[in-house]
């Protein structure tokens, strides 16, 4: 299945603007009052979890630790992914302080509820300065076994090839830039894949051949394409995630800023594929350069019997 009702989220203790990631993440903006950022981010995080819980989604929340200092721990989908066959993948991260987010105890805690059959550790590629930052670097079509990925300093072709060999996935790789011509740092800020739809900023893919290849792949897998603009992408409208509630009903989760950037036609079309759920996470978006999808690691692991 494309989506799941089981989600992992990490409650921050030292969230803030990360100097080590800012060079490649054009979405980050330093808040001048950094001493208040953690407090506001924590409130936003807790409210977001409450919104998901109110929609009957199963959220496992694990607190970050004060040490080591991990300002981006709120974005766990970059260091780990969980798959329906019981595989857990660990990923190579570009920023050194983000490598500290990988925690074995989190996986151990999940084993109380889920079956972990095999851990595939790709972090060794950090020694070669080659990176693949999880489901930030890749947007996975889990039903059709396709990994969509735009090249960037954080997404290396060789590591992506290894992931696809391990999972039997097909790769659709392309180049993508923002309105200023800078490479998009993560694929999941420009596109989202649902069971029957795809939200994507096609204008980011400047090569018409590559753009056509992406469109053809989406259409051949029967996705209805919902195009967004550069401006909407900048409000994180590409950073949505389809999840399920415990009854199996589909929800499309996004930030408040993403929702408010959509026009009526886009909202109507998306509403055909699931209930739209959103929360205000403006402080997290501004300082972290990531949004709702980045905050969620989907747990597709088999549930323990």
mmCIF file of N, CA, C and O in Angstrom, residues 100-170:
data_model
loop_
_atom_site.group_PDB
_atom_site.id
_atom_site.type_symbol
_atom_site.label_atom_id
_atom_site.label_comp_id
_atom_site.label_asym_id
_atom_site.label_seq_id
_atom_site.Cartn_x
_atom_site.Cartn_y
_atom_site.Cartn_z
ATOM 1 N N UNK A 100 24.116 12.453 13.543
ATOM 2 C CA UNK A 100 23.912 12.114 14.947
ATOM 3 C C UNK A 100 22.455 11.776 15.260
ATOM 4 O O UNK A 100 22.144 11.300 16.349
ATOM 5 N N UNK A 101 21.559 12.034 14.304
ATOM 6 C CA UNK A 101 20.131 11.738 14.515
ATOM 7 C C UNK A 101 19.837 10.246 14.477
ATOM 8 O O UNK A 101 18.823 9.800 15.032
ATOM 9 N N UNK A 102 20.707 9.468 13.816
ATOM 10 C CA UNK A 102 20.457 8.027 13.721
ATOM 11 C C UNK A 102 20.557 7.400 15.109
ATOM 12 O O UNK A 102 21.606 7.452 15.740
ATOM 13 N N UNK A 103 19.450 6.785 15.550
ATOM 14 C CA UNK A 103 19.405 6.221 16.897
ATOM 15 C C UNK A 103 18.884 4.792 16.849
ATOM 16 O O UNK A 103 17.743 4.542 16.453
ATOM 17 N N UNK A 104 19.723 3.883 17.286
ATOM 18 C CA UNK A 104 19.354 2.471 17.316
ATOM 19 C C UNK A 104 18.198 2.226 18.289
ATOM 20 O O UNK A 104 17.360 1.337 18.075
ATOM 21 N N UNK A 105 18.151 3.024 19.377
ATOM 22 C CA UNK A 105 17.106 2.800 20.385
ATOM 23 C C UNK A 105 15.709 3.064 19.835
ATOM 24 O O UNK A 105 14.730 2.470 20.299
ATOM 25 N N UNK A 106 15.598 3.939 18.839
ATOM 26 C CA UNK A 106 14.292 4.209 18.238
ATOM 27 C C UNK A 106 13.788 2.971 17.512
ATOM 28 O O UNK A 106 12.623 2.576 17.635
ATOM 29 N N UNK A 107 14.681 2.337 16.765
ATOM 30 C CA UNK A 107 14.306 1.106 16.055
ATOM 31 C C UNK A 107 13.967 0.007 17.053
ATOM 32 O O UNK A 107 13.000 -0.735 16.880
ATOM 33 N N UNK A 108 14.739 -0.082 18.140
ATOM 34 C CA UNK A 108 14.469 -1.076 19.182
ATOM 35 C C UNK A 108 13.093 -0.858 19.803
ATOM 36 O O UNK A 108 12.345 -1.819 20.043
ATOM 37 N N UNK A 109 12.737 0.409 20.048
ATOM 38 C CA UNK A 109 11.423 0.714 20.619
ATOM 39 C C UNK A 109 10.305 0.268 19.678
ATOM 40 O O UNK A 109 9.280 -0.271 20.124
ATOM 41 N N UNK A 110 10.493 0.480 18.385
ATOM 42 C CA UNK A 110 9.467 0.098 17.417
ATOM 43 C C UNK A 110 9.294 -1.417 17.349
ATOM 44 O O UNK A 110 8.216 -1.919 17.018
ATOM 45 N N UNK A 111 10.361 -2.154 17.681
ATOM 46 C CA UNK A 111 10.283 -3.620 17.635
ATOM 47 C C UNK A 111 9.329 -4.193 18.674
ATOM 48 O O UNK A 111 8.961 -5.366 18.600
ATOM 49 N N UNK A 112 8.900 -3.374 19.629
ATOM 50 C CA UNK A 112 7.885 -3.825 20.580
ATOM 51 C C UNK A 112 6.537 -4.020 19.889
ATOM 52 O O UNK A 112 5.697 -4.797 20.366
ATOM 53 N N UNK A 113 6.338 -3.300 18.774
ATOM 54 C CA UNK A 113 5.056 -3.332 18.071
ATOM 55 C C UNK A 113 5.158 -3.903 16.671
ATOM 56 O O UNK A 113 4.220 -4.543 16.175
ATOM 57 N N UNK A 114 6.313 -3.704 16.027
ATOM 58 C CA UNK A 114 6.476 -4.066 14.622
ATOM 59 C C UNK A 114 7.615 -5.082 14.447
ATOM 60 O O UNK A 114 8.491 -5.201 15.299
ATOM 61 N N UNK A 115 7.586 -5.773 13.324
ATOM 62 C CA UNK A 115 8.631 -6.743 12.992
ATOM 63 C C UNK A 115 9.719 -6.074 12.155
ATOM 64 O O UNK A 115 9.456 -5.579 11.066
ATOM 65 N N UNK A 116 10.939 -6.062 12.675
ATOM 66 C CA UNK A 116 12.106 -5.601 11.928
ATOM 67 C C UNK A 116 12.903 -6.834 11.539
ATOM 68 O O UNK A 116 13.413 -7.558 12.398
ATOM 69 N N UNK A 117 12.980 -7.108 10.250
ATOM 70 C CA UNK A 117 13.618 -8.337 9.788
ATOM 71 C C UNK A 117 15.033 -8.113 9.272
ATOM 72 O O UNK A 117 15.857 -9.013 9.314
ATOM 73 N N UNK A 118 15.318 -6.923 8.783
ATOM 74 C CA UNK A 118 16.633 -6.679 8.175
ATOM 75 C C UNK A 118 16.918 -5.187 8.195
ATOM 76 O O UNK A 118 16.064 -4.387 7.796
ATOM 77 N N UNK A 119 18.093 -4.808 8.670
ATOM 78 C CA UNK A 119 18.517 -3.400 8.634
ATOM 79 C C UNK A 119 19.556 -3.232 7.543
ATOM 80 O O UNK A 119 20.587 -3.914 7.541
ATOM 81 N N UNK A 120 19.282 -2.352 6.600
ATOM 82 C CA UNK A 120 20.194 -2.060 5.502
ATOM 83 C C UNK A 120 20.825 -0.701 5.779
ATOM 84 O O UNK A 120 20.154 0.332 5.712
ATOM 85 N N UNK A 121 22.105 -0.712 6.098
ATOM 86 C CA UNK A 121 22.799 0.512 6.508
ATOM 87 C C UNK A 121 23.595 1.075 5.330
ATOM 88 O O UNK A 121 24.634 0.540 4.953
ATOM 89 N N UNK A 122 23.105 2.159 4.763
ATOM 90 C CA UNK A 122 23.786 2.823 3.647
ATOM 91 C C UNK A 122 24.663 3.979 4.116
ATOM 92 O O UNK A 122 25.267 4.665 3.290
ATOM 93 N N UNK A 123 24.752 4.174 5.424
ATOM 94 C CA UNK A 123 25.494 5.329 5.937
ATOM 95 C C UNK A 123 26.987 5.255 5.630
ATOM 96 O O UNK A 123 27.692 6.265 5.714
ATOM 97 N N UNK A 124 27.470 4.075 5.236
ATOM 98 C CA UNK A 124 28.897 3.930 4.894
ATOM 99 C C UNK A 124 29.311 4.874 3.767
ATOM 100 O O UNK A 124 30.486 5.229 3.625
ATOM 101 N N UNK A 125 28.356 5.275 2.941
ATOM 102 C CA UNK A 125 28.668 6.161 1.817
ATOM 103 C C UNK A 125 29.085 7.557 2.274
ATOM 104 O O UNK A 125 29.632 8.322 1.476
ATOM 105 N N UNK A 126 28.851 7.869 3.534
ATOM 106 C CA UNK A 126 29.314 9.164 4.046
ATOM 107 C C UNK A 126 30.826 9.285 3.952
ATOM 108 O O UNK A 126 31.352 10.392 3.758
ATOM 109 N N UNK A 127 31.535 8.164 4.051
ATOM 110 C CA UNK A 127 32.998 8.185 3.951
ATOM 111 C C UNK A 127 33.459 8.559 2.548
ATOM 112 O O UNK A 127 34.607 8.975 2.357
ATOM 113 N N UNK A 128 32.571 8.414 1.573
ATOM 114 C CA UNK A 128 32.888 8.777 0.188
ATOM 115 C C UNK A 128 32.227 10.101 -0.206
ATOM 116 O O UNK A 128 32.255 10.486 -1.373
ATOM 117 N N UNK A 129 31.645 10.791 0.773
ATOM 118 C CA UNK A 129 30.915 12.034 0.512
ATOM 119 C C UNK A 129 29.807 11.846 -0.529
ATOM 120 O O UNK A 129 29.596 12.683 -1.408
ATOM 121 N N UNK A 130 29.092 10.730 -0.377
ATOM 122 C CA UNK A 130 27.941 10.434 -1.226
ATOM 123 C C UNK A 130 26.730 10.263 -0.313
ATOM 124 O O UNK A 130 26.807 9.545 0.683
ATOM 125 N N UNK A 131 25.627 10.919 -0.695
ATOM 126 C CA UNK A 131 24.503 11.009 0.234
ATOM 127 C C UNK A 131 23.186 10.632 -0.443
ATOM 128 O O UNK A 131 23.012 10.776 -1.647
ATOM 129 N N UNK A 132 22.279 10.157 0.390
ATOM 130 C CA UNK A 132 20.908 9.877 -0.034
ATOM 131 C C UNK A 132 20.057 10.029 1.220
ATOM 132 O O UNK A 132 20.067 9.169 2.090
ATOM 133 N N UNK A 133 19.333 11.137 1.299
ATOM 134 C CA UNK A 133 18.670 11.480 2.545
ATOM 135 C C UNK A 133 17.211 10.995 2.567
ATOM 136 O O UNK A 133 16.251 11.767 2.599
ATOM 137 N N UNK A 134 17.106 9.664 2.527
ATOM 138 C CA UNK A 134 15.839 8.995 2.752
ATOM 139 C C UNK A 134 14.715 9.428 1.844
ATOM 140 O O UNK A 134 14.903 9.672 0.643
ATOM 141 N N UNK A 135 13.520 9.547 2.439
ATOM 142 C CA UNK A 135 12.356 9.937 1.657
ATOM 143 C C UNK A 135 12.239 11.452 1.525
ATOM 144 O O UNK A 135 11.181 11.980 1.190
ATOM 145 N N UNK A 136 13.357 12.132 1.799
ATOM 146 C CA UNK A 136 13.519 13.515 1.357
ATOM 147 C C UNK A 136 14.115 13.501 -0.035
ATOM 148 O O UNK A 136 13.615 14.129 -0.966
ATOM 149 N N UNK A 137 15.202 12.738 -0.188
ATOM 150 C CA UNK A 137 15.856 12.600 -1.491
ATOM 151 C C UNK A 137 14.994 11.843 -2.490
ATOM 152 O O UNK A 137 15.059 12.087 -3.697
ATOM 153 N N UNK A 138 14.206 10.886 -1.997
ATOM 154 C CA UNK A 138 13.373 10.055 -2.868
ATOM 155 C C UNK A 138 11.906 10.230 -2.510
ATOM 156 O O UNK A 138 11.557 10.248 -1.327
ATOM 157 N N UNK A 139 11.070 10.335 -3.521
ATOM 158 C CA UNK A 139 9.630 10.243 -3.322
ATOM 159 C C UNK A 139 9.219 8.882 -3.876
ATOM 160 O O UNK A 139 9.372 8.613 -5.065
ATOM 161 N N UNK A 140 8.741 8.024 -2.996
ATOM 162 C CA UNK A 140 8.511 6.628 -3.360
ATOM 163 C C UNK A 140 7.074 6.381 -3.801
ATOM 164 O O UNK A 140 6.126 6.734 -3.081
ATOM 165 N N UNK A 141 6.932 5.778 -4.959
ATOM 166 C CA UNK A 141 5.667 5.181 -5.362
ATOM 167 C C UNK A 141 5.770 3.731 -4.907
ATOM 168 O O UNK A 141 6.343 2.883 -5.581
ATOM 169 N N UNK A 142 5.229 3.448 -3.730
ATOM 170 C CA UNK A 142 5.396 2.129 -3.124
ATOM 171 C C UNK A 142 4.577 1.064 -3.849
ATOM 172 O O UNK A 142 4.955 -0.104 -3.844
ATOM 173 N N UNK A 143 3.473 1.461 -4.470
ATOM 174 C CA UNK A 143 2.624 0.498 -5.172
ATOM 175 C C UNK A 143 3.308 -0.003 -6.440
ATOM 176 O O UNK A 143 3.324 -1.204 -6.734
ATOM 177 N N UNK A 144 3.906 0.920 -7.179
ATOM 178 C CA UNK A 144 4.532 0.578 -8.458
ATOM 179 C C UNK A 144 6.046 0.428 -8.360
ATOM 180 O O UNK A 144 6.714 0.216 -9.375
ATOM 181 N N UNK A 145 6.585 0.550 -7.134
ATOM 182 C CA UNK A 145 8.010 0.343 -6.875
ATOM 183 C C UNK A 145 8.884 1.268 -7.719
ATOM 184 O O UNK A 145 9.796 0.824 -8.438
ATOM 185 N N UNK A 146 8.600 2.554 -7.638
ATOM 186 C CA UNK A 146 9.354 3.575 -8.362
ATOM 187 C C UNK A 146 9.887 4.591 -7.359
ATOM 188 O O UNK A 146 9.161 5.038 -6.468
ATOM 189 N N UNK A 147 11.162 4.959 -7.507
ATOM 190 C CA UNK A 147 11.769 6.015 -6.696
ATOM 191 C C UNK A 147 12.013 7.228 -7.583
ATOM 192 O O UNK A 147 12.831 7.173 -8.511
ATOM 193 N N UNK A 148 11.288 8.308 -7.332
ATOM 194 C CA UNK A 148 11.506 9.569 -8.035
ATOM 195 C C UNK A 148 12.548 10.371 -7.261
ATOM 196 O O UNK A 148 12.457 10.478 -6.027
ATOM 197 N N UNK A 149 13.523 10.927 -7.968
ATOM 198 C CA UNK A 149 14.580 11.658 -7.274
ATOM 199 C C UNK A 149 15.175 12.732 -8.164
ATOM 200 O O UNK A 149 15.475 12.486 -9.332
ATOM 201 N N UNK A 150 15.341 13.930 -7.601
ATOM 202 C CA UNK A 150 16.062 14.984 -8.322
ATOM 203 C C UNK A 150 17.486 15.057 -7.782
ATOM 204 O O UNK A 150 17.729 14.920 -6.580
ATOM 205 N N UNK A 151 18.421 15.234 -8.684
ATOM 206 C CA UNK A 151 19.826 15.300 -8.291
ATOM 207 C C UNK A 151 20.084 16.557 -7.463
ATOM 208 O O UNK A 151 19.512 17.623 -7.729
ATOM 209 N N UNK A 152 20.930 16.409 -6.458
ATOM 210 C CA UNK A 152 21.307 17.540 -5.623
ATOM 211 C C UNK A 152 22.528 17.124 -4.822
ATOM 212 O O UNK A 152 22.921 15.949 -4.841
ATOM 213 N N UNK A 153 23.161 18.055 -4.101
ATOM 214 C CA UNK A 153 24.298 17.662 -3.255
ATOM 215 C C UNK A 153 23.929 16.590 -2.229
ATOM 216 O O UNK A 153 24.802 15.909 -1.703
ATOM 217 N N UNK A 154 22.634 16.427 -1.961
ATOM 218 C CA UNK A 154 22.190 15.451 -0.959
ATOM 219 C C UNK A 154 21.643 14.160 -1.576
ATOM 220 O O UNK A 154 21.195 13.285 -0.838
ATOM 221 N N UNK A 155 21.662 14.059 -2.896
ATOM 222 C CA UNK A 155 21.087 12.888 -3.562
ATOM 223 C C UNK A 155 22.059 12.393 -4.621
ATOM 224 O O UNK A 155 22.179 12.990 -5.697
ATOM 225 N N UNK A 156 22.753 11.314 -4.313
ATOM 226 C CA UNK A 156 23.800 10.776 -5.176
ATOM 227 C C UNK A 156 23.260 9.604 -6.004
ATOM 228 O O UNK A 156 22.575 8.720 -5.484
ATOM 229 N N UNK A 157 23.609 9.583 -7.283
ATOM 230 C CA UNK A 157 23.106 8.548 -8.193
ATOM 231 C C UNK A 157 23.545 7.149 -7.778
ATOM 232 O O UNK A 157 22.783 6.191 -7.870
ATOM 233 N N UNK A 158 24.788 7.023 -7.317
ATOM 234 C CA UNK A 158 25.302 5.695 -6.960
ATOM 235 C C UNK A 158 24.561 5.118 -5.756
ATOM 236 O O UNK A 158 24.190 3.933 -5.744
ATOM 237 N N UNK A 159 24.333 5.950 -4.735
ATOM 238 C CA UNK A 159 23.639 5.464 -3.544
ATOM 239 C C UNK A 159 22.184 5.138 -3.897
ATOM 240 O O UNK A 159 21.629 4.132 -3.437
ATOM 241 N N UNK A 160 21.592 5.970 -4.731
ATOM 242 C CA UNK A 160 20.222 5.700 -5.182
ATOM 243 C C UNK A 160 20.153 4.370 -5.919
ATOM 244 O O UNK A 160 19.216 3.583 -5.715
ATOM 245 N N UNK A 161 21.150 4.089 -6.728
ATOM 246 C CA UNK A 161 21.186 2.819 -7.469
ATOM 247 C C UNK A 161 21.240 1.645 -6.498
ATOM 248 O O UNK A 161 20.553 0.630 -6.697
ATOM 249 N N UNK A 162 22.042 1.767 -5.441
ATOM 250 C CA UNK A 162 22.141 0.691 -4.447
ATOM 251 C C UNK A 162 20.795 0.484 -3.763
ATOM 252 O O UNK A 162 20.340 -0.654 -3.569
ATOM 253 N N UNK A 163 20.139 1.580 -3.381
ATOM 254 C CA UNK A 163 18.816 1.463 -2.754
ATOM 255 C C UNK A 163 17.845 0.739 -3.678
ATOM 256 O O UNK A 163 17.111 -0.162 -3.242
ATOM 257 N N UNK A 164 17.846 1.119 -4.949
ATOM 258 C CA UNK A 164 16.904 0.523 -5.897
ATOM 259 C C UNK A 164 17.223 -0.958 -6.154
ATOM 260 O O UNK A 164 16.313 -1.775 -6.339
ATOM 261 N N UNK A 165 18.505 -1.302 -6.142
ATOM 262 C CA UNK A 165 18.874 -2.717 -6.291
ATOM 263 C C UNK A 165 18.389 -3.523 -5.089
ATOM 264 O O UNK A 165 17.905 -4.647 -5.230
ATOM 265 N N UNK A 166 18.515 -2.944 -3.902
ATOM 266 C CA UNK A 166 18.104 -3.632 -2.677
ATOM 267 C C UNK A 166 16.584 -3.810 -2.620
ATOM 268 O O UNK A 166 16.089 -4.800 -2.067
ATOM 269 N N UNK A 167 15.852 -2.860 -3.171
ATOM 270 C CA UNK A 167 14.392 -2.881 -3.061
ATOM 271 C C UNK A 167 13.708 -3.333 -4.344
ATOM 272 O O UNK A 167 12.477 -3.490 -4.356
ATOM 273 N N UNK A 168 14.487 -3.536 -5.400
ATOM 274 C CA UNK A 168 13.894 -3.907 -6.678
ATOM 275 C C UNK A 168 13.101 -2.779 -7.304
ATOM 276 O O UNK A 168 12.139 -3.012 -8.061
ATOM 277 N N UNK A 169 13.503 -1.553 -7.019
ATOM 278 C CA UNK A 169 12.776 -0.385 -7.508
ATOM 279 C C UNK A 169 13.328 0.118 -8.832
ATOM 280 O O UNK A 169 14.510 -0.053 -9.138
ATOM 281 N N UNK A 170 12.482 0.771 -9.582
ATOM 282 C CA UNK A 170 12.872 1.505 -10.783
ATOM 283 C C UNK A 170 13.157 2.945 -10.367
ATOM 284 O O UNK A 170 12.549 3.480 -9.446
#
